[in-house]
Short mmCIF file of C-alpha atoms in Angstrom, two decimals:
data_model
loop_
_atom_site.label_atom_id
_atom_site.label_comp_id
_atom_site.label_asym_id
_atom_site.label_seq_id
_atom_site.Cartn_x
_atom_site.Cartn_y
_atom_site.Cartn_z
CA UNK A 1 23.99 -36.61 1.29
CA UNK A 2 26.83 -34.08 1.30
CA UNK A 3 27.15 -30.92 3.34
CA UNK A 4 27.94 -27.22 2.84
CA UNK A 5 30.46 -25.37 5.04
CA UNK A 6 31.44 -21.68 5.09
CA UNK A 7 35.07 -20.58 5.38
CA UNK A 8 37.21 -17.50 4.94
CA UNK A 9 39.99 -17.06 2.40
CA UNK A 10 43.39 -15.61 3.31
CA UNK A 11 42.12 -12.21 2.19
CA UNK A 12 39.11 -12.46 4.47
CA UNK A 13 36.49 -13.16 1.78
CA UNK A 14 33.66 -15.51 2.72
CA UNK A 15 33.41 -18.63 0.61
CA UNK A 16 31.72 -22.04 0.79
CA UNK A 17 32.91 -25.57 0.29
CA UNK A 18 31.02 -28.81 -0.15
CA UNK A 19 31.87 -32.23 1.23
CA UNK A 20 30.49 -35.42 -0.29
CA UNK A 21 31.25 -39.05 -0.97
CA UNK A 22 32.14 -40.37 -4.39
CA UNK A 23 30.38 -43.49 -5.75
CA UNK A 24 33.27 -45.56 -4.34
CA UNK A 25 32.45 -44.05 -0.87
CA UNK A 26 35.71 -42.10 -0.63
CA UNK A 27 35.37 -38.64 0.92
CA UNK A 28 36.17 -35.51 -1.11
CA UNK A 29 35.37 -31.82 -1.25
CA UNK A 30 35.18 -28.83 -3.57
CA UNK A 31 35.65 -25.23 -2.55
CA UNK A 32 35.52 -21.69 -3.85
CA UNK A 33 31.76 -21.12 -4.11
CA UNK A 34 30.88 -17.45 -3.60
CA UNK A 35 27.36 -18.08 -2.29
CA UNK A 36 25.73 -20.82 -0.28
CA UNK A 37 23.18 -21.16 -3.08
CA UNK A 38 25.94 -21.95 -5.63
CA UNK A 39 27.38 -24.56 -3.30
CA UNK A 40 23.99 -26.19 -2.75
CA UNK A 41 23.30 -26.29 -6.49
CA UNK A 42 26.64 -27.95 -7.16
CA UNK A 43 26.00 -30.48 -4.41
CA UNK A 44 22.55 -31.26 -5.82
CA UNK A 45 24.10 -31.67 -9.29
CA UNK A 46 26.64 -34.14 -7.93
CA UNK A 47 24.03 -36.17 -6.05
CA UNK A 48 21.86 -36.36 -9.18
CA UNK A 49 24.81 -37.47 -11.34
CA UNK A 50 25.64 -40.20 -8.83
CA UNK A 51 22.07 -41.48 -8.79
CA UNK A 52 22.07 -41.63 -12.61
CA UNK A 53 25.44 -43.32 -12.78
CA UNK A 54 26.89 -40.27 -14.59
CA UNK A 55 29.30 -39.03 -11.93
CA UNK A 56 32.59 -37.66 -13.24
CA UNK A 57 35.53 -37.37 -10.87
CA UNK A 58 36.91 -33.82 -11.31
CA UNK A 59 40.49 -35.03 -10.75
CA UNK A 60 40.26 -37.20 -13.88
CA UNK A 61 39.71 -34.10 -16.01
CA UNK A 62 43.11 -32.70 -15.07
CA UNK A 63 44.87 -34.76 -17.74
CA UNK A 64 46.16 -32.73 -20.69
CA UNK A 65 44.96 -32.89 -24.27
CA UNK A 66 48.52 -33.79 -25.31
CA UNK A 67 48.51 -36.93 -23.17
CA UNK A 68 45.15 -38.12 -24.46
CA UNK A 69 45.86 -36.94 -28.01
CA UNK A 70 48.89 -39.15 -28.45
CA UNK A 71 46.92 -42.13 -27.21
CA UNK A 72 44.03 -41.24 -29.54
CA UNK A 73 46.34 -41.06 -32.57
CA UNK A 74 47.93 -44.41 -31.71
CA UNK A 75 44.46 -45.96 -31.65
CA UNK A 76 43.72 -44.48 -35.08
CA UNK A 77 46.88 -46.12 -36.45
CA UNK A 78 45.42 -49.48 -35.48
CA UNK A 79 42.19 -49.07 -37.43
CA UNK A 80 42.95 -46.66 -40.30
CA UNK A 81 45.10 -47.02 -43.39
CA UNK A 82 48.46 -45.18 -43.44
CA UNK A 83 47.11 -42.80 -46.09
CA UNK A 84 44.33 -41.78 -43.69
CA UNK A 85 46.50 -41.57 -40.57
CA UNK A 86 49.13 -39.29 -42.11
CA UNK A 87 46.78 -36.27 -42.58
CA UNK A 88 45.59 -36.68 -38.98
CA UNK A 89 49.15 -36.67 -37.66
CA UNK A 90 49.95 -33.59 -39.70
CA UNK A 91 46.86 -31.70 -38.49
CA UNK A 92 47.60 -32.69 -34.89
CA UNK A 93 51.15 -31.32 -35.03
CA UNK A 94 50.25 -28.16 -36.95
CA UNK A 95 46.92 -27.10 -35.49
CA UNK A 96 45.73 -29.10 -32.47
CA UNK A 97 48.75 -29.75 -30.27
CA UNK A 98 50.15 -26.18 -30.38
CA UNK A 99 46.78 -24.75 -29.30
CA UNK A 100 45.46 -27.36 -26.88
CA UNK A 101 48.33 -29.72 -25.98
CA UNK A 102 49.11 -28.18 -22.59
CA UNK A 103 45.49 -27.57 -21.61
CA UNK A 104 43.65 -29.84 -19.19
CA UNK A 105 40.30 -31.23 -20.26
CA UNK A 106 38.42 -29.34 -17.56
CA UNK A 107 39.86 -25.98 -18.60
CA UNK A 108 38.54 -25.95 -22.17
CA UNK A 109 35.47 -23.85 -22.92
CA UNK A 110 33.06 -24.08 -25.84
CA UNK A 111 33.60 -20.43 -26.75
CA UNK A 112 37.36 -21.01 -26.97
CA UNK A 113 36.89 -23.90 -29.37
CA UNK A 114 34.61 -21.79 -31.56
CA UNK A 115 37.15 -18.96 -31.65
CA UNK A 116 39.94 -21.41 -32.53
CA UNK A 117 37.94 -22.99 -35.35
CA UNK A 118 37.24 -19.55 -36.78
CA UNK A 119 40.93 -18.65 -36.68
CA UNK A 120 42.37 -21.68 -38.49
CA UNK A 121 43.86 -20.70 -41.84
CA UNK A 122 43.04 -22.98 -44.74
CA UNK A 123 40.11 -24.54 -46.53
CA UNK A 124 37.13 -26.24 -44.99
CA UNK A 125 38.83 -29.63 -45.15
CA UNK A 126 41.75 -28.36 -43.06
CA UNK A 127 39.44 -26.77 -40.49
CA UNK A 128 37.12 -29.77 -40.26
CA UNK A 129 40.01 -32.21 -39.87
CA UNK A 130 41.63 -30.20 -37.05
CA UNK A 131 38.29 -29.79 -35.25
CA UNK A 132 37.52 -33.47 -35.75
CA UNK A 133 40.71 -34.45 -33.95
CA UNK A 134 39.98 -32.30 -30.90
CA UNK A 135 36.34 -33.39 -30.85
CA UNK A 136 37.39 -37.04 -31.17
CA UNK A 137 39.79 -36.75 -28.24
CA UNK A 138 37.11 -35.15 -26.06
CA UNK A 139 34.57 -37.80 -27.16
CA UNK A 140 36.97 -40.43 -25.83
CA UNK A 141 37.29 -38.46 -22.59
CA UNK A 142 33.50 -38.40 -22.20
CA UNK A 143 33.33 -42.16 -22.78
CA UNK A 144 36.01 -42.67 -20.13
CA UNK A 145 34.05 -40.49 -17.68
CA UNK A 146 36.85 -37.92 -17.51
CA UNK A 147 34.47 -35.09 -18.45
CA UNK A 148 30.70 -34.81 -18.45
CA UNK A 149 30.26 -33.39 -21.95
CA UNK A 150 32.21 -32.56 -25.09
CA UNK A 151 32.55 -28.78 -25.42
CA UNK A 152 33.90 -29.17 -28.99
CA UNK A 153 30.56 -30.38 -30.26
CA UNK A 154 27.87 -28.05 -31.64
CA UNK A 155 30.56 -25.74 -32.99
CA UNK A 156 29.84 -23.90 -36.24
CA UNK A 157 32.11 -25.24 -38.96
CA UNK A 158 32.75 -23.86 -42.46
CA UNK A 159 30.68 -25.38 -45.25
CA UNK A 160 32.32 -28.18 -47.16
CA UNK A 161 34.14 -26.97 -50.23
CA UNK A 162 32.48 -27.75 -53.50
CA UNK A 163 34.29 -30.36 -55.50
CA UNK A 164 36.05 -29.11 -58.59
CA UNK A 165 34.25 -29.77 -61.84
CA UNK A 166 34.94 -33.28 -63.08
CA UNK A 167 36.40 -33.91 -66.49
CA UNK A 168 35.19 -36.85 -68.57
CA UNK A 169 37.19 -37.97 -71.58
CA UNK A 170 35.63 -39.31 -74.77
CA UNK A 171 36.72 -42.64 -76.26
CA UNK A 172 38.88 -40.75 -78.75
CA UNK A 173 40.54 -38.67 -76.03
CA UNK A 174 41.29 -41.75 -73.92
CA UNK A 175 43.07 -43.35 -76.87
CA UNK A 176 44.97 -40.14 -77.61
CA UNK A 177 46.17 -39.96 -74.00
CA UNK A 178 47.19 -43.62 -74.05
CA UNK A 179 49.17 -43.10 -77.26
CA UNK A 180 51.14 -40.33 -75.56
CA UNK A 181 51.63 -42.07 -72.21
CA UNK A 182 54.56 -44.11 -70.94
CA UNK A 183 52.19 -46.72 -69.49
CA UNK A 184 49.58 -46.81 -72.26
CA UNK A 185 47.95 -50.09 -71.19
CA UNK A 186 47.55 -48.81 -67.64
CA UNK A 187 45.86 -45.63 -68.92
CA UNK A 188 43.39 -47.63 -71.02
CA UNK A 189 42.76 -50.05 -68.15
CA UNK A 190 41.97 -47.24 -65.70
CA UNK A 191 39.65 -45.49 -68.17
CA UNK A 192 37.64 -48.64 -68.93
CA UNK A 193 37.46 -50.34 -65.52
CA UNK A 194 37.21 -47.44 -63.06
CA UNK A 195 39.73 -48.93 -60.64
CA UNK A 196 41.50 -46.54 -58.32
CA UNK A 197 45.19 -46.01 -59.04
CA UNK A 198 46.28 -48.02 -56.00
CA UNK A 199 43.90 -50.87 -56.84
CA UNK A 200 45.15 -51.15 -60.43
CA UNK A 201 48.86 -50.95 -59.61
CA UNK A 202 48.44 -53.55 -56.85
CA UNK A 203 46.99 -56.16 -59.22
CA UNK A 204 48.98 -59.38 -59.48
CA UNK A 205 48.94 -61.96 -62.24
CA UNK A 206 46.80 -64.27 -60.08
CA UNK A 207 44.12 -61.57 -59.97
CA UNK A 208 43.66 -61.79 -63.74
CA UNK A 209 40.95 -64.06 -65.20
CA UNK A 210 41.30 -63.83 -69.01
CA UNK A 211 38.59 -66.44 -69.66
CA UNK A 212 35.91 -64.31 -67.95
CA UNK A 213 37.64 -60.99 -68.70
CA UNK A 214 37.66 -60.10 -65.01
CA UNK A 215 40.16 -58.85 -62.47
CA UNK A 216 39.75 -59.50 -58.76
CA UNK A 217 40.49 -56.40 -56.69
CA UNK A 218 41.95 -57.55 -53.35
CA UNK A 219 44.81 -55.14 -52.66
CA UNK A 220 45.46 -51.41 -52.74
CA UNK A 221 48.90 -49.79 -53.04
CA UNK A 222 49.09 -46.25 -51.67
CA UNK A 223 52.08 -43.92 -51.71
CA UNK A 224 52.61 -42.35 -48.27
CA UNK A 225 55.72 -40.22 -47.68
CA UNK A 226 57.48 -41.66 -50.74
CA UNK A 227 56.84 -45.22 -49.55
CA UNK A 228 54.27 -47.61 -51.01
CA UNK A 229 51.95 -49.21 -48.44
CA UNK A 230 49.91 -52.22 -49.55
CA UNK A 231 46.61 -52.99 -47.85
CA UNK A 232 42.99 -53.79 -48.59
CA UNK A 233 40.84 -51.76 -51.00
CA UNK A 234 39.24 -48.55 -49.73
CA UNK A 235 36.02 -50.32 -48.72
CA UNK A 236 37.98 -53.27 -47.20
CA UNK A 237 36.05 -55.55 -49.57
CA UNK A 238 37.31 -57.43 -52.60
CA UNK A 239 35.33 -57.21 -55.81
CA UNK A 240 35.37 -58.62 -59.33
CA UNK A 241 35.55 -56.06 -62.14
CA UNK A 242 35.05 -56.78 -65.86
CA UNK A 243 37.18 -55.33 -68.62
CA UNK A 244 36.36 -54.95 -72.34
CA UNK A 245 37.59 -57.46 -74.89
CA UNK A 246 39.98 -55.06 -76.63
CA UNK A 247 42.11 -55.05 -73.45
CA UNK A 248 42.66 -58.82 -73.50
CA UNK A 249 45.71 -58.82 -75.78
CA UNK A 250 47.20 -55.77 -74.04
CA UNK A 251 46.87 -57.35 -70.59
CA UNK A 252 48.21 -60.66 -71.91
CA UNK A 253 51.28 -58.80 -73.14
CA UNK A 254 51.68 -57.09 -69.76
CA UNK A 255 51.42 -60.46 -67.96
CA UNK A 256 53.76 -62.35 -70.32
CA UNK A 257 56.66 -64.06 -68.56
CA UNK A 258 55.55 -63.12 -65.06
CA UNK A 259 54.88 -65.44 -62.12
CA UNK A 260 51.47 -65.53 -60.44
CA UNK A 261 52.58 -63.34 -57.50
CA UNK A 262 54.24 -60.69 -59.65
CA UNK A 263 52.55 -57.38 -60.39
CA UNK A 264 50.54 -57.03 -63.58
CA UNK A 265 51.74 -53.51 -64.39
CA UNK A 266 55.35 -52.39 -64.45
CA UNK A 267 58.35 -54.68 -64.04
CA UNK A 268 56.40 -57.13 -61.87
CA UNK A 269 58.36 -56.39 -58.70
CA UNK A 270 57.94 -52.69 -57.93
CA UNK A 271 54.57 -50.96 -57.82
CA UNK A 272 54.09 -48.26 -60.42
CA UNK A 273 54.06 -45.10 -58.31
CA UNK A 274 51.60 -42.28 -58.78
CA UNK A 275 53.40 -39.88 -61.15
CA UNK A 276 54.44 -36.41 -59.98
CA UNK A 277 51.66 -33.89 -60.53
CA UNK A 278 53.84 -31.15 -62.02
CA UNK A 279 56.06 -32.92 -64.52
CA UNK A 280 55.47 -36.66 -64.20
CA UNK A 281 54.85 -38.92 -67.17
CA UNK A 282 51.07 -38.58 -66.88
CA UNK A 283 51.18 -34.77 -66.91
CA UNK A 284 53.53 -34.86 -69.90
CA UNK A 285 51.10 -37.16 -71.74
CA UNK A 286 48.23 -34.76 -70.99
CA UNK A 287 50.21 -31.82 -72.37
CA UNK A 288 51.06 -33.77 -75.51
CA UNK A 289 47.37 -34.67 -75.96
CA UNK A 290 46.36 -31.02 -75.47
CA UNK A 291 48.80 -30.00 -78.17
CA UNK A 292 46.86 -32.14 -80.66
CA UNK A 293 43.37 -31.61 -79.23
CA UNK A 294 42.63 -28.08 -77.91
CA UNK A 295 39.49 -29.41 -76.18
CA UNK A 296 41.45 -31.95 -74.14
CA UNK A 297 40.95 -31.05 -70.46
CA UNK A 298 43.60 -30.83 -67.78
CA UNK A 299 43.15 -34.07 -65.83
CA UNK A 300 44.73 -36.20 -63.12
CA UNK A 301 44.99 -40.01 -63.04
CA UNK A 302 41.90 -40.11 -60.78
CA UNK A 303 39.88 -38.44 -63.53
CA UNK A 304 40.22 -41.68 -65.50
CA UNK A 305 38.00 -43.28 -62.84
CA UNK A 306 35.41 -40.58 -63.50
CA UNK A 307 35.82 -41.20 -67.21
CA UNK A 308 35.12 -44.91 -66.73
CA UNK A 309 31.87 -44.04 -64.94
CA UNK A 310 30.92 -41.65 -67.74
CA UNK A 311 31.66 -44.11 -70.54
CA UNK A 312 29.76 -46.87 -68.71
CA UNK A 313 26.67 -44.69 -68.19
CA UNK A 314 26.71 -43.41 -71.78
CA UNK A 315 26.86 -47.01 -73.01
CA UNK A 316 23.60 -47.76 -71.15
CA UNK A 317 24.97 -49.45 -68.03
CA UNK A 318 22.57 -49.64 -65.08
CA UNK A 319 23.51 -47.68 -61.97
CA UNK A 320 23.87 -50.93 -59.98
CA UNK A 321 26.41 -52.22 -62.50
CA UNK A 322 28.35 -48.95 -62.29
CA UNK A 323 28.24 -49.16 -58.50
CA UNK A 324 29.72 -52.66 -58.47
CA UNK A 325 32.37 -51.72 -61.02
CA UNK A 326 33.53 -48.70 -59.01
CA UNK A 327 33.27 -50.44 -55.64
CA UNK A 328 30.88 -47.93 -54.09
CA UNK A 329 29.08 -48.94 -50.91
CA UNK A 330 25.66 -48.43 -52.49
CA UNK A 331 23.92 -47.34 -55.68
CA UNK A 332 22.76 -44.25 -53.78
CA UNK A 333 26.39 -43.25 -53.34
CA UNK A 334 27.03 -43.70 -57.07
CA UNK A 335 24.03 -41.52 -57.87
CA UNK A 336 25.20 -38.86 -55.42
CA UNK A 337 28.74 -38.80 -56.80
CA UNK A 338 27.77 -38.92 -60.47
CA UNK A 339 24.34 -37.31 -60.46
CA UNK A 340 25.35 -35.19 -63.47
CA UNK A 341 25.86 -38.31 -65.58
CA UNK A 342 22.24 -39.35 -65.15
CA UNK A 343 20.66 -36.14 -66.45
CA UNK A 344 19.82 -37.88 -69.70
CA UNK A 345 18.01 -40.56 -67.70
CA UNK A 346 15.82 -37.85 -66.18
CA UNK A 347 15.01 -36.59 -69.66
CA UNK A 348 14.16 -40.15 -70.68
CA UNK A 349 11.80 -40.46 -67.69
CA UNK A 350 9.99 -37.27 -68.73
CA UNK A 351 9.76 -38.48 -72.32
CA UNK A 352 8.38 -41.86 -71.20
CA UNK A 353 5.76 -40.18 -69.01
CA UNK A 354 4.76 -37.95 -71.91
CA UNK A 355 4.33 -40.96 -74.21
CA UNK A 356 2.27 -42.77 -71.58
CA UNK A 357 0.02 -39.74 -71.09
CA UNK A 358 -0.48 -39.27 -74.82
CA UNK A 359 -1.30 -42.96 -75.24
CA UNK A 360 -3.90 -42.69 -72.48
CA UNK A 361 -5.45 -39.66 -74.14
CA UNK A 362 -5.69 -41.53 -77.46
CA UNK A 363 -7.43 -44.45 -75.75
CA UNK A 364 -9.94 -42.06 -74.17
CA UNK A 365 -10.70 -40.40 -77.53
CA UNK A 366 -11.22 -43.75 -79.25
CA UNK A 367 -13.46 -44.88 -76.39
CA UNK A 368 -15.65 -41.77 -76.74
CA UNK A 369 -15.95 -42.28 -80.51
CA UNK A 370 -17.07 -45.88 -80.03
CA UNK A 371 -19.64 -44.72 -77.49
CA UNK A 372 -21.08 -42.20 -79.97
CA UNK A 373 -21.28 -44.77 -82.78
CA UNK A 374 -23.14 -47.21 -80.54
#
């Protein structure tokens, strides 16, 4: 057990210090307690933490958030895709490091974190990302026994922003957009397969199976800081996706004269980059389509993925088939993302229940009539 000792400060104030042994049996002390009771409570807390194997050496909490933060970001680079790491690096430099970089772990208080979260300018995504970085760093510190608990947890965060309304094109609008687009085959392919932009533009000739009308999605090309990074698909799993027969001749034309390792879309050597949002070829095609069709919505390339889901559901595709086509982790995720597309299915369920009830009522009436006749 440890011990409590009184002492006087330079100003003559009475204070108490505690002496105790760490789990490794080295001797240490803490001082500055105003009352003997406070010192005894701290000593009891330390003894209990040692018996539970939860002891945290106070000196280990003197490391700064900057030191641990850099290490934490480097670890993220090893497990996340470049497109996911870049936003973290940006949030660290803009929001986390300026506020917390010079602070030691032991000096941070829960109330300070809450005040900081409330002061961050930007949408909920910005706030949640910045908080997630600080909380992640402190989680690592807890795991390393640098601190006893994470004061960044149980902080009130802004509600997640509602996603903007999705736009679904009709078959006629898809064709109109393709007719106006520089890469017409790519537009049609995206709208009828649901592949993500990076998945489609990373396809190579060897991924094409014309006999089965399938493409094998194994790679994903993402533009990060004006440079294309090629990696695995978002879910890290390859999948086989069918495409409609009318695309066969168009894809054959796109693949003509190319070697098996060359890219299906574009010149075969350079990935087709995501067009500029303000005045790229896709935006120009949308404007041209809107000039002919006033109902044509303002869309992005990713909206073609939503369109593929919509066209598949309206054609009668089962949710499991849509899930596999889009590469979602589960059918539940597909239903969550595209719940609005299945409203008609709910109406069909109600109609089916109504028919079943009416049929049952008819059977009961006929049964009563037979009973009367007998």
